[in-house]
Coordinates of C-alpha atoms in Angstrom, one line a residue:
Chain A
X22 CA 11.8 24.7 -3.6
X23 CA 8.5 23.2 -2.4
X24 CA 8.6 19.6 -1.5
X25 CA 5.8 16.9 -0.6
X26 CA 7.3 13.6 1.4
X27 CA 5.9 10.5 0.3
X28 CA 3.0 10.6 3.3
X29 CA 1.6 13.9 1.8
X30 CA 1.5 12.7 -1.9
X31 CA -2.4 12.1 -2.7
X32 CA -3.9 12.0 -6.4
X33 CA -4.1 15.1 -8.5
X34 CA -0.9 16.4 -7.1
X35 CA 1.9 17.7 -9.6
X36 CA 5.6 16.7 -8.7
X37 CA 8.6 16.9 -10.9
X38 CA 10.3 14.0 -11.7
X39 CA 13.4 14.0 -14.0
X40 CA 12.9 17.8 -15.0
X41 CA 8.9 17.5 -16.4
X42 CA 6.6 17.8 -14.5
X43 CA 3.6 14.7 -13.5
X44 CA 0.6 14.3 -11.9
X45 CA -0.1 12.0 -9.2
X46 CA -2.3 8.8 -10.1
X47 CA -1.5 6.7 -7.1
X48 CA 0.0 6.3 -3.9
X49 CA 0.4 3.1 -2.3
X50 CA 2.4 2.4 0.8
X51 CA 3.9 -1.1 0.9
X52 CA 5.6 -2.3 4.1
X53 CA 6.8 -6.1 5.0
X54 CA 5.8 -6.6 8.4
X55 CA 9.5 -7.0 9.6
X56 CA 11.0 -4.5 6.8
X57 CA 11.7 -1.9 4.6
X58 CA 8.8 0.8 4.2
X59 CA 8.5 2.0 0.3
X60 CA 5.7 4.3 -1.4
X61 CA 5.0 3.0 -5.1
X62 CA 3.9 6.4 -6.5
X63 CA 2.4 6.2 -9.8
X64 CA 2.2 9.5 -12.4
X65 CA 1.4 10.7 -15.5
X66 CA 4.3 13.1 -17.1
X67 CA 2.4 16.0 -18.1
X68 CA 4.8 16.4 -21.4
X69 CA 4.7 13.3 -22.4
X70 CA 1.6 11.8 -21.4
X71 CA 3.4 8.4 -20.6
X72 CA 2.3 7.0 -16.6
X73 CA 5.0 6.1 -14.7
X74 CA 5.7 4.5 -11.5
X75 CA 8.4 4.3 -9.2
X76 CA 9.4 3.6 -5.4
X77 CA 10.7 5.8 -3.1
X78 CA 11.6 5.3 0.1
X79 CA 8.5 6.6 3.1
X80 CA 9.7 9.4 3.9
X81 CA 11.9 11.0 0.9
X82 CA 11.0 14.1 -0.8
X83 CA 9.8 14.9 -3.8
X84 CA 9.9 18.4 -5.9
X85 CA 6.7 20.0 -6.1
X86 CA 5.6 21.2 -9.6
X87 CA 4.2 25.2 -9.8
X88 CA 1.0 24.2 -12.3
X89 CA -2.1 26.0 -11.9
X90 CA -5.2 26.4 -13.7
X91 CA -6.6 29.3 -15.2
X92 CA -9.6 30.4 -17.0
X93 CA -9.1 31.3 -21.2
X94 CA -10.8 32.1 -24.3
X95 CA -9.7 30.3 -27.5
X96 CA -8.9 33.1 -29.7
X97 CA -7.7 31.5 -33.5
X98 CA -5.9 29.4 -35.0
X99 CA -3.2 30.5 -37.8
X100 CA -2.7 27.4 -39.5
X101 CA -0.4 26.4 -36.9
X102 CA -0.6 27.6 -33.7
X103 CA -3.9 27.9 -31.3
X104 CA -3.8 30.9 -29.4
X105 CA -6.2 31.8 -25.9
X106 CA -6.5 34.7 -24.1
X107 CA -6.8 35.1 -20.5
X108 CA -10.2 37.4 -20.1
X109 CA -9.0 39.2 -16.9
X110 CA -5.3 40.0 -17.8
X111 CA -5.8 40.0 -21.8
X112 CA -2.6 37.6 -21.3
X113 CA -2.1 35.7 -24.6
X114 CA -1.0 31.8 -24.8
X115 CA 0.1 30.2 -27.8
X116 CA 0.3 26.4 -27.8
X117 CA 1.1 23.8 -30.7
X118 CA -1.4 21.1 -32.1
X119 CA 0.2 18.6 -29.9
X120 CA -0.1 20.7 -26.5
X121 CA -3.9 21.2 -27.8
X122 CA -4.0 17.1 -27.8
X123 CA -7.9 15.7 -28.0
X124 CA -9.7 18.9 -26.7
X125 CA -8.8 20.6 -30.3
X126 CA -12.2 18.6 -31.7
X127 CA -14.4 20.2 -29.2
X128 CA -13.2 23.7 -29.2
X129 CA -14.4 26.4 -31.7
X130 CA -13.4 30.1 -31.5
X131 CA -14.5 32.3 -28.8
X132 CA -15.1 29.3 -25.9
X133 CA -13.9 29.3 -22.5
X134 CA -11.2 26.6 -21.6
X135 CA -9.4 25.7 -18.8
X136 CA -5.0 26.1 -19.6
X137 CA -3.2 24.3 -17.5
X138 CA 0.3 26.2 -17.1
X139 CA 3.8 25.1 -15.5
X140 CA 6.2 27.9 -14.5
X141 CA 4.0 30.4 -16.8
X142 CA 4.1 28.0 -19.8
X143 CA 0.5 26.3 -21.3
X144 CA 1.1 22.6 -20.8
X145 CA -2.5 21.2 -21.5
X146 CA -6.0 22.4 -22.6
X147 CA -9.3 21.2 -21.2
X148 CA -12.2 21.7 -23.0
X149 CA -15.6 23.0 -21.3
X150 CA -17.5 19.8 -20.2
X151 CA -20.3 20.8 -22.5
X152 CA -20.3 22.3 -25.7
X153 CA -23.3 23.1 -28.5
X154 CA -21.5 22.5 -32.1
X155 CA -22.9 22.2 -35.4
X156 CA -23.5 19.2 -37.2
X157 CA -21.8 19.3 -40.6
X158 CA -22.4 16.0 -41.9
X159 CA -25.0 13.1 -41.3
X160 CA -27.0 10.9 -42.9
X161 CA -30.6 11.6 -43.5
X162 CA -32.6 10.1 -40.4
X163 CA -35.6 7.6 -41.0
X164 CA -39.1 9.6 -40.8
X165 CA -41.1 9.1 -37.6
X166 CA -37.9 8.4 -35.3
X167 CA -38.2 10.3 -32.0
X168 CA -37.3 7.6 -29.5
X169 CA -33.7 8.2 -29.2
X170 CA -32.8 4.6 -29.9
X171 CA -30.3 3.6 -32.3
X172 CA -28.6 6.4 -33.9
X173 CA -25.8 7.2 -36.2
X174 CA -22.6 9.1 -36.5
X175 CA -22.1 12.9 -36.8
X176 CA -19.5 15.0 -37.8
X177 CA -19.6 18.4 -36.0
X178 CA -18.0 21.9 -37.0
X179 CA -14.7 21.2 -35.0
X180 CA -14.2 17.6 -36.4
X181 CA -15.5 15.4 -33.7
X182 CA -18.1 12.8 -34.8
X183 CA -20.2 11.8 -32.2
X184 CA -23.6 9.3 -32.4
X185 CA -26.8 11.5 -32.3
X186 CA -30.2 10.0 -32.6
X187 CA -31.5 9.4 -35.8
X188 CA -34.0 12.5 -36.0
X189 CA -31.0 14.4 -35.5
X190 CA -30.4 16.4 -38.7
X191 CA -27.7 17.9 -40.5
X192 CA -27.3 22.0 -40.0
X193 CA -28.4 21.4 -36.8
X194 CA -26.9 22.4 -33.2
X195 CA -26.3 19.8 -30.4
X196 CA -25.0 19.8 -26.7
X197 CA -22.2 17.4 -26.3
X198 CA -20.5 16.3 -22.8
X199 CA -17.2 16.8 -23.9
X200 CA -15.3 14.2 -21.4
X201 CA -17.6 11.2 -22.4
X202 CA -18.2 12.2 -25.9
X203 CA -21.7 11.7 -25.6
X204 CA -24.4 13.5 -27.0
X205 CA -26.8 15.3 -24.8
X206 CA -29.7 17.1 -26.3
X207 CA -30.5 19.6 -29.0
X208 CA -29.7 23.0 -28.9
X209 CA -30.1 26.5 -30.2
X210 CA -27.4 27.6 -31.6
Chain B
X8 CA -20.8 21.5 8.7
X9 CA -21.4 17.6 8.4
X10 CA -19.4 15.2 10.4
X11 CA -19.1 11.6 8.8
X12 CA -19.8 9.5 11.6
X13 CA -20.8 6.6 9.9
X14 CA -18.8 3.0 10.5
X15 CA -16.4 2.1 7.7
X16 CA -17.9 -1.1 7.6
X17 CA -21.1 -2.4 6.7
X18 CA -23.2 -3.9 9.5
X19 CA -23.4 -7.2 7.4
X20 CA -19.6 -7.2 7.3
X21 CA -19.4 -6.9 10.9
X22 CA -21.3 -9.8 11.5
X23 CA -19.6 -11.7 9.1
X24 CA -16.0 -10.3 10.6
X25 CA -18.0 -11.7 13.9
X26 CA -18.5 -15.2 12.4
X27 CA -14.8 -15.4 11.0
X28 CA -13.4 -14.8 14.8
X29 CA -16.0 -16.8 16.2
X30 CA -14.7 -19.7 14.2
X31 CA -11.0 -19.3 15.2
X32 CA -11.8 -19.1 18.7
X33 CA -13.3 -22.7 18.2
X34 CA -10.8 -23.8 16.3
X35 CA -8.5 -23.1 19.3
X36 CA -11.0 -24.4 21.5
X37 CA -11.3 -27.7 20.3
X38 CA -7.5 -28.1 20.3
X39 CA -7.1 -27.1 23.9
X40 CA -5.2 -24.1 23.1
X41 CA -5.7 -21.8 26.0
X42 CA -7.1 -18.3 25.7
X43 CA -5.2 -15.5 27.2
X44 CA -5.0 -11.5 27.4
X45 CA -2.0 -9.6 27.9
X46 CA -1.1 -6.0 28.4
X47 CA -1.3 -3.8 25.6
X48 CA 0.1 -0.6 27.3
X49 CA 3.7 -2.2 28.6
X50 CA 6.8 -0.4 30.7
X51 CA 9.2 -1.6 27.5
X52 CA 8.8 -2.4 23.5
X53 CA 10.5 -3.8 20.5
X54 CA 13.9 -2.8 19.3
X55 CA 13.2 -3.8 15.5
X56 CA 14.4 -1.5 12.8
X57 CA 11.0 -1.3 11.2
X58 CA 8.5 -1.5 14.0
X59 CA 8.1 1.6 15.8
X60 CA 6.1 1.9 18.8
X61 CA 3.4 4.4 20.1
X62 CA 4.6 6.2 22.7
X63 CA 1.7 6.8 26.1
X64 CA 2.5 8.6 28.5
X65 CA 1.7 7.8 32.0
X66 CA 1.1 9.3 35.1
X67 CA 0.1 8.3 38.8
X68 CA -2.2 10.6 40.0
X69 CA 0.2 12.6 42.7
X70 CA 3.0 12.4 40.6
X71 CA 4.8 15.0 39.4
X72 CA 7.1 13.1 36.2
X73 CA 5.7 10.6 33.7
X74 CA 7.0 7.6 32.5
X75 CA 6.6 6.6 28.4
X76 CA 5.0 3.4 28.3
X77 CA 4.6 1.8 24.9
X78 CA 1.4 0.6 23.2
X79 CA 2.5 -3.1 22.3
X80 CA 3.3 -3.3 18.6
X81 CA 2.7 -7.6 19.1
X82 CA 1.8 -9.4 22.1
X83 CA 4.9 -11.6 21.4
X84 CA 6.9 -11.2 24.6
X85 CA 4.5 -10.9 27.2
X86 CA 2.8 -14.3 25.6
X87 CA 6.3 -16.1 25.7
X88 CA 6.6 -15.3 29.6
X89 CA 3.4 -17.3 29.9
X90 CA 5.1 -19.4 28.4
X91 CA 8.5 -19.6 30.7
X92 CA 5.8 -19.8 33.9
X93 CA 4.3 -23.1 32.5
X94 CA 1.3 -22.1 30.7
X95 CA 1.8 -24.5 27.8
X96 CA -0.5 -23.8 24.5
X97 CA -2.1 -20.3 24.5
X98 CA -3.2 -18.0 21.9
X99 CA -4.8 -14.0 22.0
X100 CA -6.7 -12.3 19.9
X101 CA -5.5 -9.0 20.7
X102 CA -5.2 -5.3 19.1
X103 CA -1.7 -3.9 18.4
X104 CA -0.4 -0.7 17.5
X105 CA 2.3 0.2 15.2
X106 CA 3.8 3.9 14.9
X107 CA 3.6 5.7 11.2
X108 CA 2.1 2.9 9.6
X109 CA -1.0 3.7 7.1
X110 CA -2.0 2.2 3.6
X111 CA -4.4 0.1 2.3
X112 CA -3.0 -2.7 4.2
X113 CA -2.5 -0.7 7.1
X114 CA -3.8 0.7 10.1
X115 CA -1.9 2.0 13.0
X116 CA -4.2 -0.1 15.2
X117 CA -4.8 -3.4 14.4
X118 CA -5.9 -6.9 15.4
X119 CA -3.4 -10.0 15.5
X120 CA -4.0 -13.6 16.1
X121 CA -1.0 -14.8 17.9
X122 CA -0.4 -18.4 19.1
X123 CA 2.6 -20.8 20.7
X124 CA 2.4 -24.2 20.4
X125 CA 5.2 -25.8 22.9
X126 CA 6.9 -29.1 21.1
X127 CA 6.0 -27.6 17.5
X128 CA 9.1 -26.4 15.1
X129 CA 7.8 -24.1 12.7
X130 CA 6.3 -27.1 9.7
X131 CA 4.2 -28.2 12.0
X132 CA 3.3 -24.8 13.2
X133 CA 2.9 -24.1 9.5
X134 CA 0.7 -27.3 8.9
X135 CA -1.9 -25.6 12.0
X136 CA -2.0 -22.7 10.4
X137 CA -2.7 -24.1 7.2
X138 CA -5.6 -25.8 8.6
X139 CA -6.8 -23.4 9.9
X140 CA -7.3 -21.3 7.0
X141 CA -8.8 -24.4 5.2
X142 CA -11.4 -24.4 8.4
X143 CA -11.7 -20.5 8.7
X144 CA -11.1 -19.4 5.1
X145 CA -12.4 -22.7 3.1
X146 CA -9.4 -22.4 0.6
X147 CA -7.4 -25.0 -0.8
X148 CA -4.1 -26.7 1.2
X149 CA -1.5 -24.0 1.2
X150 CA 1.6 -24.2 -1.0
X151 CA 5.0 -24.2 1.1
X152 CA 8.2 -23.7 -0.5
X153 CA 12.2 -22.2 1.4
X154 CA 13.3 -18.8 0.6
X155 CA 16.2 -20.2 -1.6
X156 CA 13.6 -22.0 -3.8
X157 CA 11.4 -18.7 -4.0
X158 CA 14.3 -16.1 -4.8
X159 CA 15.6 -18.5 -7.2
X160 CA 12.3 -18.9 -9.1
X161 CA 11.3 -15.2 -9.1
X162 CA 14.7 -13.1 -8.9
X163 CA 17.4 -15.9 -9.7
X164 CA 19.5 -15.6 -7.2
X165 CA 20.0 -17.2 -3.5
X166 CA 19.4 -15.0 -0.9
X167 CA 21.4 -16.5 1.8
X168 CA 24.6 -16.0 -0.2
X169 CA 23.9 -13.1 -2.2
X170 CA 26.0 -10.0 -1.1
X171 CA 24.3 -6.9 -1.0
X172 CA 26.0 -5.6 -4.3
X173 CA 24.6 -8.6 -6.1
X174 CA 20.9 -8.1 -5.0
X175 CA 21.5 -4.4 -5.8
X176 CA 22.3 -4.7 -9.3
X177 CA 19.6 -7.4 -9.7
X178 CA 17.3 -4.7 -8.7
X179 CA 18.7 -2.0 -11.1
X180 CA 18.3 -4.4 -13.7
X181 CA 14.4 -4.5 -12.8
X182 CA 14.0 -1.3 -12.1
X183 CA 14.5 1.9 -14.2
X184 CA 15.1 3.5 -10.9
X185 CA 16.1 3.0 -7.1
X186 CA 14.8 4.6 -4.1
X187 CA 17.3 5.7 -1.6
X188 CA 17.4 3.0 0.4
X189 CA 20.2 2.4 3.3
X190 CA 23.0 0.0 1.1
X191 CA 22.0 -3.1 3.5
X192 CA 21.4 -6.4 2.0
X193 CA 17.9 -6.6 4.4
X194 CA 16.6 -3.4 2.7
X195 CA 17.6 -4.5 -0.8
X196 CA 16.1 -8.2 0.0
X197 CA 13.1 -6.1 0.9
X198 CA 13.2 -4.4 -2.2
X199 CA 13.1 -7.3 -4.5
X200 CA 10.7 -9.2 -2.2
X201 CA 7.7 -6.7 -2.1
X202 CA 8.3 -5.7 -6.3
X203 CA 8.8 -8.9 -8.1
X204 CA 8.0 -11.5 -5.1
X205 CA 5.1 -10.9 -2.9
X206 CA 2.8 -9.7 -5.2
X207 CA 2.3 -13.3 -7.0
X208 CA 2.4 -15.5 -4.4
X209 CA -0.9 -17.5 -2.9
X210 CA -3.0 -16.1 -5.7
X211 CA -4.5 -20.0 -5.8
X212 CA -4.4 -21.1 -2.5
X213 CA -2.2 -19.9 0.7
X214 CA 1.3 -19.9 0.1
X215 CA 3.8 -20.8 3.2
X216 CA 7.2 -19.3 2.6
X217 CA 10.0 -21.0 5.2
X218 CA 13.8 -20.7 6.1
X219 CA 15.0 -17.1 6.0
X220 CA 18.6 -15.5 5.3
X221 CA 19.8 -15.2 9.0
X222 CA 20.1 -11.5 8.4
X223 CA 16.1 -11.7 8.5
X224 CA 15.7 -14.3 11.7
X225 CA 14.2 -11.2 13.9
X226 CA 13.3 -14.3 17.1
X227 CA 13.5 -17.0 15.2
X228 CA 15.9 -20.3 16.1
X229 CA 19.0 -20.7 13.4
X230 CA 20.3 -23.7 12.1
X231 CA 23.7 -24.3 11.1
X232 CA 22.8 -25.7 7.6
X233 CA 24.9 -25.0 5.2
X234 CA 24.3 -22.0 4.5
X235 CA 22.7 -21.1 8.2
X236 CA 19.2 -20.1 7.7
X237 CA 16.7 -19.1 10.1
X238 CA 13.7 -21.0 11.0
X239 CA 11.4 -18.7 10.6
X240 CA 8.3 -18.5 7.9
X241 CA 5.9 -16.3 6.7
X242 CA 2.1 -16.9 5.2
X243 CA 1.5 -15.0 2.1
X244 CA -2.6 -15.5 0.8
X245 CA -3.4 -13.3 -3.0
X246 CA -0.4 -11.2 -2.5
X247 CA -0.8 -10.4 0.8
X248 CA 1.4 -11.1 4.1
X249 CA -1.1 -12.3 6.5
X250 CA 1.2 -14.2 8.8
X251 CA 4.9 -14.3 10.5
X252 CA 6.1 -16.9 12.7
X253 CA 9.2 -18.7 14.3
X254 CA 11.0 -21.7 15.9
X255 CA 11.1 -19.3 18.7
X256 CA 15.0 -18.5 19.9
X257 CA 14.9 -19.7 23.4
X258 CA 19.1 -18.4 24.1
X259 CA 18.7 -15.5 26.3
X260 CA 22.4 -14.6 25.8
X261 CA 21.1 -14.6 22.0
X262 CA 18.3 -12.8 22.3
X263 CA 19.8 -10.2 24.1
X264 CA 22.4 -9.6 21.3
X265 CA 20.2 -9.1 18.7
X266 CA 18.6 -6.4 20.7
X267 CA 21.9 -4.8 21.5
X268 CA 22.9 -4.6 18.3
X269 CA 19.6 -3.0 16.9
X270 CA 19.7 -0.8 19.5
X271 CA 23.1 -0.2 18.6
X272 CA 21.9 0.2 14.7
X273 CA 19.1 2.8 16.2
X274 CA 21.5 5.3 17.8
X275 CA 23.7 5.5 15.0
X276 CA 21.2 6.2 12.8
X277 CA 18.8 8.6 14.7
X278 CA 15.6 6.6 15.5
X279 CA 14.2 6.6 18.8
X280 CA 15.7 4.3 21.4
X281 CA 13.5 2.1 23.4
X282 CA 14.0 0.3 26.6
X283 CA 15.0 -3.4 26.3
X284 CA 12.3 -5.6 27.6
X285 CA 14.2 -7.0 30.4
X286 CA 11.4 -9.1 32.0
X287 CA 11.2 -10.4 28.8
X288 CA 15.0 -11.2 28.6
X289 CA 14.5 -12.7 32.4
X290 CA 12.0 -15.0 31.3
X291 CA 14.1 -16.3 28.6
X292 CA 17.3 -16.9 31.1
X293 CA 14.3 -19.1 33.6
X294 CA 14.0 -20.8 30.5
X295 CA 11.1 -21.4 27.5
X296 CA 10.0 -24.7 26.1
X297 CA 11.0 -25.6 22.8
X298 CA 8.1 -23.9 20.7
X299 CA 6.6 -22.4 17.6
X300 CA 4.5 -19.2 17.6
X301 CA 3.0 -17.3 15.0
X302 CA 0.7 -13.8 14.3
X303 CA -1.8 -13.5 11.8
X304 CA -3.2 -10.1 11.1
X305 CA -7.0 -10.9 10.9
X306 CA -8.1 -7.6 9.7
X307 CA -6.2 -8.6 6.3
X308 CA -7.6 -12.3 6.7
X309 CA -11.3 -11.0 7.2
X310 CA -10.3 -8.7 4.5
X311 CA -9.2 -11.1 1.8
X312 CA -12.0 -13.9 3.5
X313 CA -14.6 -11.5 2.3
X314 CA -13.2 -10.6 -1.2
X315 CA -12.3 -6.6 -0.3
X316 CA -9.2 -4.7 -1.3
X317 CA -8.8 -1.8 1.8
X318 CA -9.1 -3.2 5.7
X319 CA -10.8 0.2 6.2
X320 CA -13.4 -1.9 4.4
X321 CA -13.7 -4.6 7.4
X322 CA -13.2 -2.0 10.2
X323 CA -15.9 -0.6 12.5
X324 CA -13.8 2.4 12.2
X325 CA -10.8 2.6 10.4
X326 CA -8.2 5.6 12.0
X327 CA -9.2 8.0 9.3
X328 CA -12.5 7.7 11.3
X329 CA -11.7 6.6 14.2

């Protein structure tokens, strides 16, 4: 069993806490000047999504969690289930609408997502950080508008609804920074 | 390959860091409070459970062994033996050096203000330092308040009588979950001290905390109230311990038993053993005057003084880039 002691714990680390497994937010060492050293480690459980924080004791141990990050194509969805495909192995991953969480509006068929996997098992998806979807719905935009300024919502393919600039027109394709929700420009499809 | 060489700390808040100490000196100055420099590299060190020294080794060119010396963690007991040789009111600005301790309120090397005042107990050392901070800091006149009113108003309980089972399972009552601590009542009044204490006091102005659980007087004089307490006081400004002082314990015989039994407390438990500082100890027999002292980290002071959350942040080089 790996272990990290409380002086090796930085952000983006994955313990286990209580059997899930977490990801580090903070680490702060707190120490009276005559006493008792803790660590007030805060973490989000990766199951869950709840952040946590608790005090240990500098110096204790804590359980290292086995999650890596690999590289997968959304395949389909069968009414239930969303399943990805790792390219190199042709490994499949099946994961509920929950596990899917937020990046479900930005993904369509066929795009490359990161799967974030604990012990072998898909715990999280992230989305690529841009994306070129179709708009499927937006109000017609007023003639002669090319500045950008303003705009107006826009429901894409995959059921995100961003704000696009009002010359931006239904049918068409736009690039979307997926971790802002922002539009970026327009794009071929 | 790049290497960051760069201060941590902006030019400008080096001057104004400059300013700040500037200012105490002259505050010293102007009360006659003598200047003074002792060793930081010393033959012996503390015996406190949670300060740990920096061990340096040293050797006489020639000789063939080397001795550990200690990098002073406070310049506490070389200071009080000016003190037993007649040097009446002195203060140092000084670095010192404590072993394993990082964060953003630490550095293993820092700076410490420390100053003895000889006919002071510690309220009117406390009302000194509190104007000094009005001088240095321009804040408001701090708040002072005893332990026992303090540990009643934030944990309800009083924490000269409290056993160590009572302040445990006021703990687990805050707490979903307990570190492993050592079942001590000091480690369990640390506990509830640095969760549900520290961080709300002197968020306003300066906040004097006075009149420890005996189990806590590290040098400090006790009095035989009823319950005992310890005449010792700490200086808390925004959340933050900036200060720790004493009606210093002037009973050799005392002194040396508090030592004794940490040491004691440190070979049961595995942590390094240091040797006793005996010149300190034979000072103490000669005989100190009735006194106050007190240290105040100034890194943390400049720190707060100039509205910053790290003391990398007020450090020419902070030991990440040192």
């Amino acid at each position: 069993m790996a272990v990290y002691t409380t002086n090796e714990i930085r952000g983006g680390m994955k313990i286990i806490v209580d059997n899930d497994p977490c990801v580090i937010l903070d680490n702060e060492f707190v120490k009276p000047g005559k006493g008792q050293a803790f660590n007030r480690i805060k973490y989000r459980n990766l199951k869950t999504g709840r952040v946590v924080e608790r005090t240990y004791k500098s110096g204790e141990s804590l359980e290292a969690a086995d999650v890596v990050e690999v590289e997968a194509q959304y395949l389909y969805n069968d009414g239930t289930h969303y399943h990805f495909m790792v390219q190199d192995t042709f490994e499949q991953f099946v994961m509920t609408d929950t596990e899917v969480g937020e990046a479900k509006q930005w993904i369509k068929e066929q795009a490359i997502c990161m799967l974030m996997l604990w012990n072998g098992m898909p715990l999280g998806v992230t989305p690529p950080n841009f994306v070129v979807l179709k708009i499927v719905e937006t109000d017609p935009g007023v003639r002669g508008d090319t500045s950008g300024g303003g705009g107006k919502p826009a429901k894409l393919e995959t059921g995100a609804v961003v704000r696009v600039p009002l010359f931006v027109q239904q049918d068409e394709f736009i690039k979307v920074d997926t971790r802002t929700g922002v539009y970026v420009a327009r794009a071929k499809e | 390959m790049t290497v960051a060489w760069q201060p941590t700390a902006s030019i400008e808040t080096l001057r104004r860091r400059a300013d700040i100490i500037g200012r105490i000196r002259t505050f010293f100055a102007e009360r006659n409070v003598l200047e003074v420099e002792t060793p930081i590299l010393s033959h012996a060190t503390v015996t406190d459970l949670h300060i740990q020294s920096i061990e340096a080794p040293f050797k006489e060119r020639g000789a063939t062994q080397e001795e550990i010396c200690y990098l002073q963690t406070s310049p506490e007991y070389a200071m009080k033996r000016l003190l037993a040789a007649g040097a009446g009111s002195i203060f140092q600005i000084t670095k010192s050096f404590r072993q394993g301790d990082i964060g953003r309120l630490h550095n293993p090397e820092f700076s410490l203000l420390e100053w003895y005042r000889p006919g002071f107990d510690h309220h009117a050392l406390m009302d000194e330092l509190d104007e000094l901070l009005q001088v240095v800091l321009e804040v408001s006149p701090a708040t002072r308040r005893s332990a026992t009113q303090v540990y009643q108003d934030y944990v309800g309980l009083n924490p000269h009588t409290a056993t160590t089972e009572e302040l445990k399972i006021c703990a687990e009552q805050r707490m979903s979950w307990l570190p492993d601590i050592p079942y001590e009542k000091n480690t369990y009044l640390d506990l509830l001290f640095t969760h549900f204490i520290e961080p709300y006091l002197g968020q306003e102005a300066p906040f004097l905390l006075y009149d420890f659980p005996i189990s806590q007087a590290a040098l400090a004089k006790i009095r035989l109230d009823n319950p005992p307490v310890a005449s010792r006081f700490e200086m808390y400004f925004k959340g933050v311990e900036l200060a720790n002082g004493f009606h210093e314990l002037q009973d050799a015989t005392e002194q040396r038993k508090r030592f004794e039994k940490e040491l004691i407390y440190r070979k049961k438990n595995s942590m390094s053993l240091v040797p006793l500082d005996e010149r300190f100890l034979a000072a103490l027999e000669y005989g100190i005057p009735d006194c106050a002292g007190v240290a105040v980290g100034i890194d943390r002071l400049i720190m707060l003084a100039l509205g910053d959350k790290d003391i990398a942040s007020i450090m020419s080089f902070s030991f990440s880039g040192a």
